[in-house]
mmCIF file of C-alpha atoms and ligand atoms in Angstrom:
data_model
loop_
_atom_site.group_PDB
_atom_site.id
_atom_site.type_symbol
_atom_site.label_atom_id
_atom_site.label_comp_id
_atom_site.label_asym_id
_atom_site.label_seq_id
_atom_site.Cartn_x
_atom_site.Cartn_y
_atom_site.Cartn_z
ATOM 1 C CA UNK Y 1 0.058 0.121 -0.636
ATOM 2 C CA UNK Y 2 2.451 2.680 -0.981
ATOM 3 C CA UNK Y 3 1.473 6.197 -0.951
ATOM 4 C CA UNK Y 4 1.947 7.803 -4.009
ATOM 5 C CA UNK Y 5 0.833 11.756 -3.470
ATOM 6 C CA UNK Y 6 1.579 14.159 -0.062
ATOM 7 C CA UNK Y 7 0.057 17.292 -1.162
ATOM 8 C CA UNK Y 8 0.124 20.198 1.576
ATOM 9 C CA UNK Y 9 -2.950 22.525 2.148
ATOM 10 C CA UNK Y 10 -3.717 25.819 3.259
ATOM 11 C CA UNK Y 11 -6.406 27.342 3.761
ATOM 12 C CA UNK Y 12 -8.051 30.206 5.755
ATOM 13 C CA UNK Y 13 -12.100 29.653 5.814
ATOM 14 C CA UNK Y 14 -12.019 32.155 8.612
ATOM 15 C CA UNK Y 15 -8.625 31.522 10.132
ATOM 16 C CA UNK Y 16 -5.289 30.002 9.080
ATOM 17 C CA UNK Y 17 -5.355 26.202 8.875
ATOM 18 C CA UNK Y 18 -2.392 23.693 7.506
ATOM 19 C CA UNK Y 19 -3.834 20.001 6.834
ATOM 20 C CA UNK Y 20 -1.478 17.379 4.938
ATOM 21 C CA UNK Y 21 -3.417 14.658 2.223
ATOM 22 C CA UNK Y 22 -1.542 11.570 1.682
ATOM 23 C CA UNK Y 23 -2.547 9.399 -1.333
ATOM 24 C CA UNK Y 24 -1.949 5.666 -1.414
ATOM 25 C CA UNK Y 25 -2.012 4.214 -4.923
ATOM 26 C CA UNK Y 26 -5.070 2.292 -4.609
ATOM 27 C CA UNK Y 27 -6.458 5.968 -4.291
ATOM 28 C CA UNK Y 28 -6.785 5.542 -0.513
ATOM 29 C CA UNK Y 29 -7.363 9.077 0.630
ATOM 30 C CA UNK Y 30 -6.040 9.883 4.750
ATOM 31 C CA UNK Y 31 -5.449 13.655 6.374
ATOM 32 C CA UNK Y 32 -4.362 15.257 9.098
ATOM 33 C CA UNK Y 33 -3.685 18.425 10.262
ATOM 34 C CA UNK Y 34 -0.918 20.744 10.480
ATOM 35 C CA UNK Y 35 -1.774 24.466 11.845
ATOM 36 C CA UNK Y 36 0.568 25.851 14.416
ATOM 37 C CA UNK Y 37 -1.396 29.139 15.130
ATOM 38 C CA UNK Y 38 0.551 32.055 14.618
ATOM 39 C CA UNK Y 39 3.430 29.590 12.674
ATOM 40 C CA UNK Y 40 1.342 28.057 10.248
ATOM 41 C CA UNK Y 41 3.889 28.551 7.155
ATOM 42 C CA UNK Y 42 6.532 27.417 9.346
ATOM 43 C CA UNK Y 43 4.530 23.816 9.435
ATOM 44 C CA UNK Y 44 3.759 23.986 5.836
ATOM 45 C CA UNK Y 45 7.485 24.772 4.391
ATOM 46 C CA UNK Y 46 8.483 21.146 6.507
ATOM 47 C CA UNK Y 47 6.594 19.087 5.905
ATOM 48 C CA UNK Y 48 6.223 20.557 2.001
ATOM 49 C CA UNK Y 49 10.086 20.740 1.294
ATOM 50 C CA UNK Y 50 11.139 18.049 3.945
ATOM 51 C CA UNK Y 51 9.116 15.058 4.679
ATOM 52 C CA UNK Y 52 6.379 15.261 1.531
ATOM 53 C CA UNK Y 53 9.249 13.582 -0.766
ATOM 54 C CA UNK Y 54 10.498 10.368 1.629
ATOM 55 C CA UNK Y 55 6.975 10.050 2.271
ATOM 56 C CA UNK Y 56 6.382 8.320 -1.607
ATOM 57 C CA UNK Y 57 7.020 4.997 -2.290
ATOM 58 C CA UNK Y 58 6.464 4.367 1.844
ATOM 59 C CA UNK Y 59 4.005 1.411 3.015
ATOM 60 C CA UNK Y 60 0.729 3.390 3.913
ATOM 61 C CA UNK Y 61 -0.143 0.258 6.635
ATOM 62 C CA UNK Y 62 3.511 0.772 8.213
ATOM 63 C CA UNK Y 63 2.476 3.540 10.656
ATOM 64 C CA UNK Y 64 4.505 3.634 13.774
ATOM 65 C CA UNK Y 65 7.449 2.600 11.434
ATOM 66 C CA UNK Y 66 6.624 5.840 10.510
ATOM 67 C CA UNK Y 67 6.417 7.699 12.760
ATOM 68 C CA UNK Y 68 9.792 6.492 14.532
ATOM 69 C CA UNK Y 69 11.394 7.652 11.355
ATOM 70 C CA UNK Y 70 9.969 11.051 11.319
ATOM 71 C CA UNK Y 71 11.006 11.471 14.400
ATOM 72 C CA UNK Y 72 14.597 9.531 14.719
ATOM 73 C CA UNK Y 73 15.499 9.522 11.628
ATOM 74 C CA UNK Y 74 14.771 13.795 11.654
ATOM 75 C CA UNK Y 75 18.508 14.211 13.980
ATOM 76 C CA UNK Y 76 16.460 17.068 15.062
ATOM 77 C CA UNK Y 77 13.605 16.052 17.503
ATOM 78 C CA UNK Y 78 10.576 17.662 19.268
ATOM 79 C CA UNK Y 79 9.761 20.892 18.625
ATOM 80 C CA UNK Y 80 6.270 22.221 18.813
ATOM 81 C CA UNK Y 81 6.937 22.682 14.608
ATOM 82 C CA UNK Y 82 8.482 18.599 14.653
ATOM 83 C CA UNK Y 83 6.039 17.648 16.167
ATOM 84 C CA UNK Y 84 2.503 19.216 14.314
ATOM 85 C CA UNK Y 85 3.998 18.163 11.033
ATOM 86 C CA UNK Y 86 5.184 14.210 12.590
ATOM 87 C CA UNK Y 87 1.426 14.881 14.005
ATOM 88 C CA UNK Y 88 -0.575 15.542 10.933
ATOM 89 C CA UNK Y 89 1.256 12.562 9.543
ATOM 90 C CA UNK Y 90 0.613 9.888 11.490
ATOM 91 C CA UNK Y 91 -3.063 11.281 11.391
ATOM 92 C CA UNK Y 92 -3.686 10.489 7.611
ATOM 93 C CA UNK Y 93 -1.824 7.108 8.401
ATOM 94 C CA UNK Y 94 -4.815 6.171 10.949
ATOM 95 C CA UNK Y 95 -7.198 8.141 8.520
ATOM 96 C CA UNK Y 96 -6.254 5.598 5.192
ATOM 97 C CA UNK Y 97 -5.555 2.196 7.912
ATOM 98 C CA UNK Y 98 -9.512 3.446 8.655
ATOM 99 C CA UNK Y 99 -10.482 3.278 5.570
ATOM 100 C CA UNK Y 100 -9.033 -0.096 3.972
ATOM 101 C CA UNK Y 101 -10.331 -1.738 7.071
ATOM 102 C CA UNK Y 102 -13.585 -0.228 7.438
ATOM 103 C CA UNK Y 103 -14.160 0.561 10.542
ATOM 104 C CA UNK Y 104 -14.025 3.875 12.616
ATOM 105 C CA UNK Y 105 -10.756 5.055 14.205
ATOM 106 C CA UNK Y 106 -12.031 5.039 17.272
ATOM 107 C CA UNK Y 107 -12.616 0.660 17.060
ATOM 108 C CA UNK Y 108 -8.799 0.448 16.018
ATOM 109 C CA UNK Y 109 -7.829 1.812 19.064
ATOM 110 C CA UNK Y 110 -9.869 -0.565 20.960
ATOM 111 C CA UNK Y 111 -13.301 0.319 21.279
ATOM 112 C CA UNK Y 112 -15.242 2.846 23.322
ATOM 113 C CA UNK Y 113 -14.641 3.046 26.369
ATOM 114 C CA UNK Y 114 -17.363 5.253 27.660
ATOM 115 C CA UNK Y 115 -20.755 6.511 26.047
ATOM 116 C CA UNK Y 116 -20.123 9.404 24.829
ATOM 117 C CA UNK Y 117 -17.080 12.915 25.288
ATOM 118 C CA UNK Y 118 -17.751 15.257 27.568
ATOM 119 C CA UNK Y 119 -17.010 18.548 26.779
ATOM 120 C CA UNK Y 120 -16.239 21.788 27.989
ATOM 121 C CA UNK Y 121 -16.884 25.075 26.182
ATOM 122 C CA UNK Y 122 -15.664 28.895 26.872
ATOM 123 C CA UNK Y 123 -17.688 30.794 28.273
ATOM 124 C CA UNK Y 124 -16.302 34.604 28.819
ATOM 125 C CA UNK Y 125 -17.571 38.035 29.245
ATOM 126 C CA UNK Y 126 -15.654 41.939 29.994
ATOM 127 C CA UNK Y 127 -17.650 41.670 33.592
ATOM 128 C CA UNK Y 128 -18.744 39.005 35.684
ATOM 129 C CA UNK Y 129 -22.131 40.277 34.767
ATOM 130 C CA UNK Y 130 -21.488 39.032 30.962
ATOM 131 C CA UNK Y 131 -19.402 36.346 31.474
ATOM 132 C CA UNK Y 132 -22.672 35.190 33.395
ATOM 133 C CA UNK Y 133 -24.767 35.583 30.995
ATOM 134 C CA UNK Y 134 -22.370 33.356 28.749
ATOM 135 C CA UNK Y 135 -22.380 30.253 31.269
ATOM 136 C CA UNK Y 136 -26.366 30.086 31.006
ATOM 137 C CA UNK Y 137 -26.160 30.258 26.822
ATOM 138 C CA UNK Y 138 -23.817 26.702 27.485
ATOM 139 C CA UNK Y 139 -25.637 25.281 29.982
ATOM 140 C CA UNK Y 140 -29.341 26.152 27.683
ATOM 141 C CA UNK Y 141 -27.792 24.329 25.221
ATOM 142 C CA UNK Y 142 -26.789 21.295 27.500
ATOM 143 C CA UNK Y 143 -23.331 21.873 28.337
ATOM 144 C CA UNK Y 144 -21.744 20.435 31.606
ATOM 145 C CA UNK Y 145 -18.291 21.984 32.044
ATOM 146 C CA UNK Y 146 -18.067 25.798 31.036
ATOM 147 C CA UNK Y 147 -14.369 27.687 30.921
ATOM 148 C CA UNK Y 148 -14.864 31.193 32.048
ATOM 149 C CA UNK Y 149 -12.814 33.840 31.653
ATOM 150 C CA UNK Y 150 -13.577 37.540 32.902
ATOM 151 C CA UNK Y 151 -12.103 40.897 32.301
ATOM 152 C CA UNK Y 152 -9.545 42.087 34.591
ATOM 153 C CA UNK Y 153 -10.612 45.596 35.519
ATOM 154 C CA UNK Y 154 -7.539 47.913 35.537
ATOM 155 C CA UNK Y 155 -6.092 45.561 32.124
ATOM 156 C CA UNK Y 156 -7.287 47.100 28.473
ATOM 157 C CA UNK Y 157 -7.753 43.771 26.988
ATOM 158 C CA UNK Y 158 -7.301 40.055 28.731
ATOM 159 C CA UNK Y 159 -6.537 37.719 26.611
ATOM 160 C CA UNK Y 160 -9.287 35.089 26.177
ATOM 161 C CA UNK Y 161 -12.795 37.837 26.912
ATOM 162 C CA UNK Y 162 -13.286 38.889 23.016
ATOM 163 C CA UNK Y 163 -16.380 41.072 21.607
ATOM 164 C CA UNK Y 164 -17.360 37.590 19.011
ATOM 165 C CA UNK Y 165 -18.498 35.209 22.320
ATOM 166 C CA UNK Y 166 -19.900 32.099 19.711
ATOM 167 C CA UNK Y 167 -16.331 31.680 17.680
ATOM 168 C CA UNK Y 168 -13.763 32.682 19.893
ATOM 169 C CA UNK Y 169 -11.115 33.044 17.616
ATOM 170 C CA UNK Y 170 -7.651 33.052 19.862
ATOM 171 C CA UNK Y 171 -5.367 34.646 17.171
ATOM 172 C CA UNK Y 172 -5.871 37.923 14.618
ATOM 173 C CA UNK Y 173 -5.179 38.727 11.711
ATOM 174 C CA UNK Y 174 -2.045 41.603 10.809
ATOM 175 C CA UNK Y 175 1.734 42.044 9.654
ATOM 176 C CA UNK Y 176 2.420 41.017 13.623
ATOM 177 C CA UNK Y 177 0.940 40.696 17.166
ATOM 178 C CA UNK Y 178 -1.441 42.927 18.725
ATOM 179 C CA UNK Y 179 -0.542 43.496 22.063
ATOM 180 C CA UNK Y 180 -1.965 43.059 26.052
ATOM 181 C CA UNK Y 181 -1.751 44.681 29.213
ATOM 182 C CA UNK Y 182 -0.300 42.204 32.432
ATOM 183 C CA UNK Y 183 -0.223 42.171 35.733
ATOM 184 C CA UNK Y 184 -0.417 39.476 37.882
ATOM 185 C CA UNK Y 185 -1.107 41.628 41.031
ATOM 186 C CA UNK Y 186 -4.002 42.799 39.507
ATOM 187 C CA UNK Y 187 -4.877 39.200 38.081
ATOM 188 C CA UNK Y 188 -4.961 38.236 41.260
ATOM 189 C CA UNK Y 189 -7.316 40.753 42.619
ATOM 190 C CA UNK Y 190 -10.043 40.101 40.982
ATOM 191 C CA UNK Y 191 -10.044 37.065 39.958
ATOM 192 C CA UNK Y 192 -10.806 34.789 42.632
ATOM 193 C CA UNK Y 193 -13.566 37.081 43.406
ATOM 194 C CA UNK Y 194 -14.878 36.846 39.701
ATOM 195 C CA UNK Y 195 -14.785 32.774 39.788
ATOM 196 C CA UNK Y 196 -16.601 33.245 43.032
ATOM 197 C CA UNK Y 197 -19.616 35.005 42.308
ATOM 198 C CA UNK Y 198 -19.594 32.574 38.888
ATOM 199 C CA UNK Y 199 -20.308 29.354 41.319
ATOM 200 C CA UNK Y 200 -22.478 31.616 43.713
ATOM 201 C CA UNK Y 201 -24.578 31.860 40.194
ATOM 202 C CA UNK Y 202 -24.712 27.815 38.759
ATOM 203 C CA UNK Y 203 -24.085 26.165 41.378
ATOM 204 C CA UNK Y 204 -21.760 22.988 42.581
ATOM 205 C CA UNK Y 205 -23.302 20.424 39.034
ATOM 206 C CA UNK Y 206 -22.115 22.777 37.190
ATOM 207 C CA UNK Y 207 -17.890 21.889 36.524
ATOM 208 C CA UNK Y 208 -16.487 25.079 35.559
ATOM 209 C CA UNK Y 209 -12.769 25.165 33.860
ATOM 210 C CA UNK Y 210 -10.470 28.479 34.192
ATOM 211 C CA UNK Y 211 -7.266 29.366 31.768
ATOM 212 C CA UNK Y 212 -4.401 31.245 33.415
ATOM 213 C CA UNK Y 213 -2.011 31.277 29.906
ATOM 214 C CA UNK Y 214 1.463 30.836 31.385
ATOM 215 C CA UNK Y 215 1.444 34.113 32.583
ATOM 216 C CA UNK Y 216 2.154 33.296 35.846
ATOM 217 C CA UNK Y 217 5.380 32.388 38.356
ATOM 218 C CA UNK Y 218 4.763 29.649 41.091
ATOM 219 C CA UNK Y 219 4.308 31.472 43.834
ATOM 220 C CA UNK Y 220 1.874 33.362 42.465
ATOM 221 C CA UNK Y 221 0.783 30.418 41.242
ATOM 222 C CA UNK Y 222 -0.042 29.041 44.021
ATOM 223 C CA UNK Y 223 -1.020 31.318 45.900
ATOM 224 C CA UNK Y 224 -4.688 31.066 43.410
ATOM 225 C CA UNK Y 225 -4.602 27.515 43.769
ATOM 226 C CA UNK Y 226 -5.653 28.352 47.692
ATOM 227 C CA UNK Y 227 -7.941 31.034 47.475
ATOM 228 C CA UNK Y 228 -10.171 29.419 44.400
ATOM 229 C CA UNK Y 229 -9.886 26.283 46.205
ATOM 230 C CA UNK Y 230 -13.888 26.760 47.515
ATOM 231 C CA UNK Y 231 -14.660 27.550 44.053
ATOM 232 C CA UNK Y 232 -14.099 23.521 43.802
ATOM 233 C CA UNK Y 233 -12.680 23.919 39.796
ATOM 234 C CA UNK Y 234 -12.588 21.098 37.142
ATOM 235 C CA UNK Y 235 -9.063 22.425 37.173
ATOM 236 C CA UNK Y 236 -7.266 25.391 36.616
ATOM 237 C CA UNK Y 237 -4.683 25.312 33.712
ATOM 238 C CA UNK Y 238 -1.817 27.056 32.374
ATOM 239 C CA UNK Y 239 -0.785 28.421 35.811
ATOM 240 C CA UNK Y 240 2.948 28.187 34.395
ATOM 241 C CA UNK Y 241 5.022 28.043 31.267
ATOM 242 C CA UNK Y 242 5.013 23.988 31.429
ATOM 243 C CA UNK Y 243 9.020 24.273 30.314
ATOM 244 C CA UNK Y 244 10.068 24.061 34.379
ATOM 245 C CA UNK Y 245 8.338 21.542 35.522
ATOM 246 C CA UNK Y 246 10.296 21.429 38.627
ATOM 247 C CA UNK Y 247 7.957 24.645 39.410
ATOM 248 C CA UNK Y 248 5.381 23.157 39.987
ATOM 249 C CA UNK Y 249 5.854 20.979 43.492
ATOM 250 C CA UNK Y 250 5.861 24.759 44.236
ATOM 251 C CA UNK Y 251 1.315 24.879 42.868
ATOM 252 C CA UNK Y 252 0.955 21.438 44.456
ATOM 253 C CA UNK Y 253 2.814 22.033 47.467
ATOM 254 C CA UNK Y 254 0.132 24.757 48.623
ATOM 255 C CA UNK Y 255 -2.771 23.937 46.951
ATOM 256 C CA UNK Y 256 -5.251 20.722 46.174
ATOM 257 C CA UNK Y 257 -6.643 22.653 42.732
ATOM 258 C CA UNK Y 258 -6.359 20.413 39.964
ATOM 259 C CA UNK Y 259 -3.966 21.467 38.219
ATOM 260 C CA UNK Y 260 -4.041 20.897 33.792
ATOM 261 C CA UNK Y 261 -1.044 21.426 31.330
ATOM 262 C CA UNK Y 262 0.122 21.340 28.033
ATOM 263 C CA UNK Y 263 -1.480 22.315 25.461
ATOM 264 C CA UNK Y 264 2.237 23.646 24.409
ATOM 265 C CA UNK Y 265 4.347 20.662 24.794
ATOM 266 C CA UNK Y 266 4.211 18.411 22.572
ATOM 267 C CA UNK Y 267 6.629 15.128 23.582
ATOM 268 C CA UNK Y 268 6.839 12.648 26.477
ATOM 269 C CA UNK Y 269 10.038 13.882 27.682
ATOM 270 C CA UNK Y 270 8.075 17.181 28.039
ATOM 271 C CA UNK Y 271 5.744 15.130 30.696
ATOM 272 C CA UNK Y 272 8.413 13.700 32.255
ATOM 273 C CA UNK Y 273 8.978 15.349 35.895
ATOM 274 C CA UNK Y 274 5.012 16.164 35.754
ATOM 275 C CA UNK Y 275 3.392 13.782 35.364
ATOM 276 C CA UNK Y 276 6.062 10.650 37.112
ATOM 277 C CA UNK Y 277 5.954 13.161 40.031
ATOM 278 C CA UNK Y 278 2.298 13.617 40.253
ATOM 279 C CA UNK Y 279 2.130 17.203 39.838
ATOM 280 C CA UNK Y 280 -0.898 17.585 37.429
ATOM 281 C CA UNK Y 281 -4.311 16.185 36.998
ATOM 282 C CA UNK Y 282 -4.668 16.707 33.805
ATOM 283 C CA UNK Y 283 -2.546 16.966 30.084
ATOM 284 C CA UNK Y 284 -3.917 19.482 28.010
ATOM 285 C CA UNK Y 285 -1.751 18.097 24.719
ATOM 286 C CA UNK Y 286 -2.956 16.690 21.555
ATOM 287 C CA UNK Y 287 -3.628 14.815 18.386
ATOM 288 C CA UNK Y 288 -2.224 18.396 16.206
ATOM 289 C CA UNK Y 289 0.637 19.201 19.085
ATOM 290 C CA UNK Y 290 2.074 15.754 20.274
ATOM 291 C CA UNK Y 291 3.069 14.157 16.918
ATOM 292 C CA UNK Y 292 -0.851 11.913 15.815
ATOM 293 C CA UNK Y 293 -2.803 9.710 18.015
ATOM 294 C CA UNK Y 294 0.666 7.438 17.758
ATOM 295 C CA UNK Y 295 2.115 9.686 20.002
ATOM 296 C CA UNK Y 296 -0.608 11.134 22.335
ATOM 297 C CA UNK Y 297 -0.756 6.894 23.165
ATOM 298 C CA UNK Y 298 2.378 6.718 25.084
ATOM 299 C CA UNK Y 299 1.811 10.274 26.737
ATOM 300 C CA UNK Y 300 -2.340 9.537 28.317
ATOM 301 C CA UNK Y 301 -0.434 5.733 29.077
ATOM 302 C CA UNK Y 302 2.428 7.332 31.387
ATOM 303 C CA UNK Y 303 -0.448 10.039 32.595
ATOM 304 C CA UNK Y 304 -2.546 6.569 32.859
ATOM 305 C CA UNK Y 305 0.046 5.681 35.196
ATOM 306 C CA UNK Y 306 0.503 8.788 38.116
ATOM 307 C CA UNK Y 307 -3.413 8.441 37.885
ATOM 308 C CA UNK Y 308 -3.516 11.809 35.656
ATOM 309 C CA UNK Y 309 -6.107 12.112 32.598
ATOM 310 C CA UNK Y 310 -6.401 13.181 29.722
ATOM 311 C CA UNK Y 311 -7.864 16.658 28.343
ATOM 312 C CA UNK Y 312 -6.811 17.160 24.380
ATOM 313 C CA UNK Y 313 -6.823 21.384 23.434
ATOM 314 C CA UNK Y 314 -9.155 22.097 21.276
ATOM 315 C CA UNK Y 315 -9.870 25.477 20.530
ATOM 316 C CA UNK Y 316 -10.644 26.748 17.097
ATOM 317 C CA UNK Y 317 -7.018 26.781 15.464
ATOM 318 C CA UNK Y 318 -7.151 23.257 15.447
ATOM 319 C CA UNK Y 319 -8.519 22.172 11.968
ATOM 320 C CA UNK Y 320 -11.864 19.591 12.239
ATOM 321 C CA UNK Y 321 -9.938 16.976 10.929
ATOM 322 C CA UNK Y 322 -7.632 17.420 14.396
ATOM 323 C CA UNK Y 323 -12.153 17.339 16.970
ATOM 324 C CA UNK Y 324 -12.081 14.169 14.836
ATOM 325 C CA UNK Y 325 -9.598 12.126 15.620
ATOM 326 C CA UNK Y 326 -9.597 13.412 19.329
ATOM 327 C CA UNK Y 327 -12.680 11.854 19.793
ATOM 328 C CA UNK Y 328 -11.038 8.516 18.131
ATOM 329 C CA UNK Y 329 -9.043 8.966 21.036
ATOM 330 C CA UNK Y 330 -11.116 9.812 23.710
ATOM 331 C CA UNK Y 331 -13.735 7.951 23.157
ATOM 332 C CA UNK Y 332 -11.399 4.554 23.515
ATOM 333 C CA UNK Y 333 -9.018 6.151 26.425
ATOM 334 C CA UNK Y 334 -9.030 4.623 29.399
ATOM 335 C CA UNK Y 335 -7.818 7.486 31.577
ATOM 336 C CA UNK Y 336 -10.175 10.768 29.695
ATOM 337 C CA UNK Y 337 -10.894 13.604 31.547
ATOM 338 C CA UNK Y 338 -12.740 16.047 29.746
ATOM 339 C CA UNK Y 339 -12.578 17.583 25.863
ATOM 340 C CA UNK Y 340 -11.732 20.995 25.052
ATOM 341 C CA UNK Y 341 -15.080 21.978 22.346
ATOM 342 C CA UNK Y 342 -15.020 25.110 19.943
ATOM 343 C CA UNK Y 343 -18.158 24.825 16.708
ATOM 344 C CA UNK Y 344 -16.239 26.039 14.279
ATOM 345 C CA UNK Y 345 -17.723 28.797 12.359
ATOM 346 C CA UNK Y 346 -20.270 27.946 9.439
ATOM 347 C CA UNK Y 347 -16.668 28.108 6.567
ATOM 348 C CA UNK Y 348 -14.291 26.386 7.659
ATOM 349 C CA UNK Y 349 -17.107 23.504 8.249
ATOM 350 C CA UNK Y 350 -17.914 23.753 4.677
ATOM 351 C CA UNK Y 351 -13.999 23.486 3.865
ATOM 352 C CA UNK Y 352 -14.314 20.138 6.655
ATOM 353 C CA UNK Y 353 -17.342 18.211 5.679
ATOM 354 C CA UNK Y 354 -16.764 15.771 9.463
ATOM 355 C CA UNK Y 355 -19.541 12.546 11.339
ATOM 356 C CA UNK Y 356 -18.616 14.023 14.559
ATOM 357 C CA UNK Y 357 -21.905 15.172 16.456
ATOM 358 C CA UNK Y 358 -22.460 17.656 19.589
ATOM 359 C CA UNK Y 359 -25.655 16.230 21.949
ATOM 360 C CA UNK Y 360 -26.245 17.417 25.801
ATOM 361 C CA UNK Y 361 -22.694 18.246 26.614
ATOM 362 C CA UNK Y 362 -20.883 14.808 24.663
ATOM 363 C CA UNK Y 363 -20.149 14.396 21.822
ATOM 364 C CA UNK Y 364 -20.006 11.821 19.635
ATOM 365 C CA UNK Y 365 -17.248 10.194 16.556
ATOM 366 C CA UNK Y 366 -18.800 9.774 12.972
ATOM 367 C CA UNK Y 367 -19.065 5.896 12.413
ATOM 368 C CA UNK Y 368 -17.685 5.997 8.442
ATOM 369 C CA UNK Y 369 -14.298 3.534 7.904
ATOM 370 C CA UNK Y 370 -11.828 6.407 9.207
ATOM 371 C CA UNK Y 371 -11.098 9.112 10.703
ATOM 372 C CA UNK Y 372 -14.411 10.882 8.857
ATOM 373 C CA UNK Y 373 -13.725 14.391 7.989
ATOM 374 C CA UNK Y 374 -12.491 15.459 4.508
ATOM 375 C CA UNK Y 375 -11.369 18.427 3.400
ATOM 376 C CA UNK Y 376 -13.358 20.222 0.538
ATOM 377 C CA UNK Y 377 -9.943 21.203 -1.812
ATOM 378 C CA UNK Y 378 -12.368 23.474 -4.647
ATOM 379 C CA UNK Y 379 -13.711 24.796 -0.995
ATOM 380 C CA UNK Y 380 -10.528 26.030 0.470
ATOM 381 C CA UNK Y 381 -9.091 27.331 -2.735
ATOM 382 C CA UNK Y 382 -12.065 30.084 -1.371
ATOM 383 C CA UNK Y 383 -10.117 31.056 1.031
ATOM 384 C CA UNK Y 384 -6.132 31.671 0.758
ATOM 385 C CA UNK Y 385 -3.872 32.031 3.754
ATOM 386 C CA UNK Y 386 -3.373 35.457 5.433
ATOM 387 C CA UNK Y 387 -1.037 36.067 7.660
ATOM 388 C CA UNK Y 388 -2.304 35.559 11.937
ATOM 389 C CA UNK Y 389 -0.556 35.710 15.123
ATOM 390 C CA UNK Y 390 -1.412 34.917 18.809
ATOM 391 C CA UNK Y 391 -0.430 38.540 20.876
ATOM 392 C CA UNK Y 392 2.244 39.432 22.517
ATOM 393 C CA UNK Y 393 1.555 39.807 26.796
ATOM 394 C CA UNK Y 394 3.867 42.821 28.162
ATOM 395 C CA UNK Y 395 3.689 43.962 31.707
ATOM 396 C CA UNK Y 396 2.389 47.319 32.917
ATOM 397 C CA UNK Y 397 6.142 49.596 32.380
ATOM 398 C CA UNK Y 398 7.103 47.762 28.330
ATOM 399 C CA UNK Y 399 8.528 44.453 29.105
ATOM 400 C CA UNK Y 400 7.311 40.942 26.871
ATOM 401 C CA UNK Y 401 5.756 38.886 29.543
ATOM 402 C CA UNK Y 402 5.343 35.288 29.378
ATOM 403 C CA UNK Y 403 3.000 33.027 28.137
HETATM 404 O O1 EZ4 Q 1 -4.333 30.630 23.387
HETATM 405 O O2 EZ4 Q 1 -6.395 27.266 20.916
HETATM 406 O O3 EZ4 Q 1 -7.437 26.375 25.851
HETATM 407 N N1 EZ4 Q 1 -7.020 27.053 25.049
HETATM 408 C C1 EZ4 Q 1 -6.254 27.971 24.936
HETATM 409 C C2 EZ4 Q 1 -5.882 28.815 23.490
HETATM 410 C C3 EZ4 Q 1 -5.045 28.578 22.931
HETATM 411 C C4 EZ4 Q 1 -5.157 29.272 21.610
HETATM 412 C C5 EZ4 Q 1 -3.435 28.904 21.545
HETATM 413 O O4 EZ4 Q 1 -3.313 28.730 19.911
HETATM 414 O O5 EZ4 Q 1 -5.909 27.937 26.290
HETATM 415 O O6 EZ4 Q 1 -7.275 29.620 23.395
HETATM 416 CO CO1 CO Q 2 -4.957 27.175 26.946
#
């Protein structure tokens, strides 16, 4: 089953997506999501200039061997660009294997380990009142879990708080990134009270989540976790940048608020200390970021051994191709926790027709062979790439601050 064609499709149906499409000599196609928000063309080039030529003539049925060939064989291991590219190849090969077998991918992964995939939506507001209105909107649509982000008085704009509420978009189009101001002091003054008010408004039957987006230092995060214990969050996400894994010991020793980390982390090595020392509760990485289904399974097995669960990233920069793959993974894995879900725009859904479905707080993977998602290339061609970036953060004195 030789690969005879490997192509990269870049499109922007409302936001940028990079998709890899592989075709076998029998005419079977498979697709993978290669989108790296704000750095899309780097992955497109990594694939089309370096990976695609080496895939031609390879056996499409050898998923693990191809993964190892691209990871170990590159000499330059890891990193978000390379791992996103490998992830797209891996996802496309699982899609092909499912189509050849005539089975949805989750059946190849061991079948259903649960009846549906619990998802959380995103509510945000410039102030608590507006945030509560949007949480309400999610509750009315059946959501059992909602992430809540609130504007911080004294900070002109806050990442995660947008004007467009239904189709949250983290990146901005333009020649350079937009800039947000950050002050941990201001944030820490405002956010515990804001989240307490949301909890008071909805009671304890609704799961509430909150994302810090890597902007605190360990001791600040420890304080926040402690002050939020009564709110009983489902998780506190990315309280600090994840690369200083040892820094999580400080947070852990001060608070029982569950911690989720990892949407920017691509390999099992990036999770090793935090999992083996039981410093986190949820692994946030994804099929798109972490080298596809094959490598995400390994990270998840390490997490299972250390009582951590999955909470795959699923913002709008993860295309419907990634979301389909995530759902096959989520439904089959033993230590699933929750899946982030943000509906895409109608334009994106037109480019990526898919058969996964939302109902009553849960998503269901489709039953078609493979991933159950395709790319309509004629529709994609109507939406050419537009430069876009994630914003950057500065402190009040102009210092560049962390994500
Ligand atoms: O910042 O997807 O949990 N979700 C998030 C997202 C991420 C973007 C980055 O591309 O943190 O909003
Ligand atoms: Co996040």
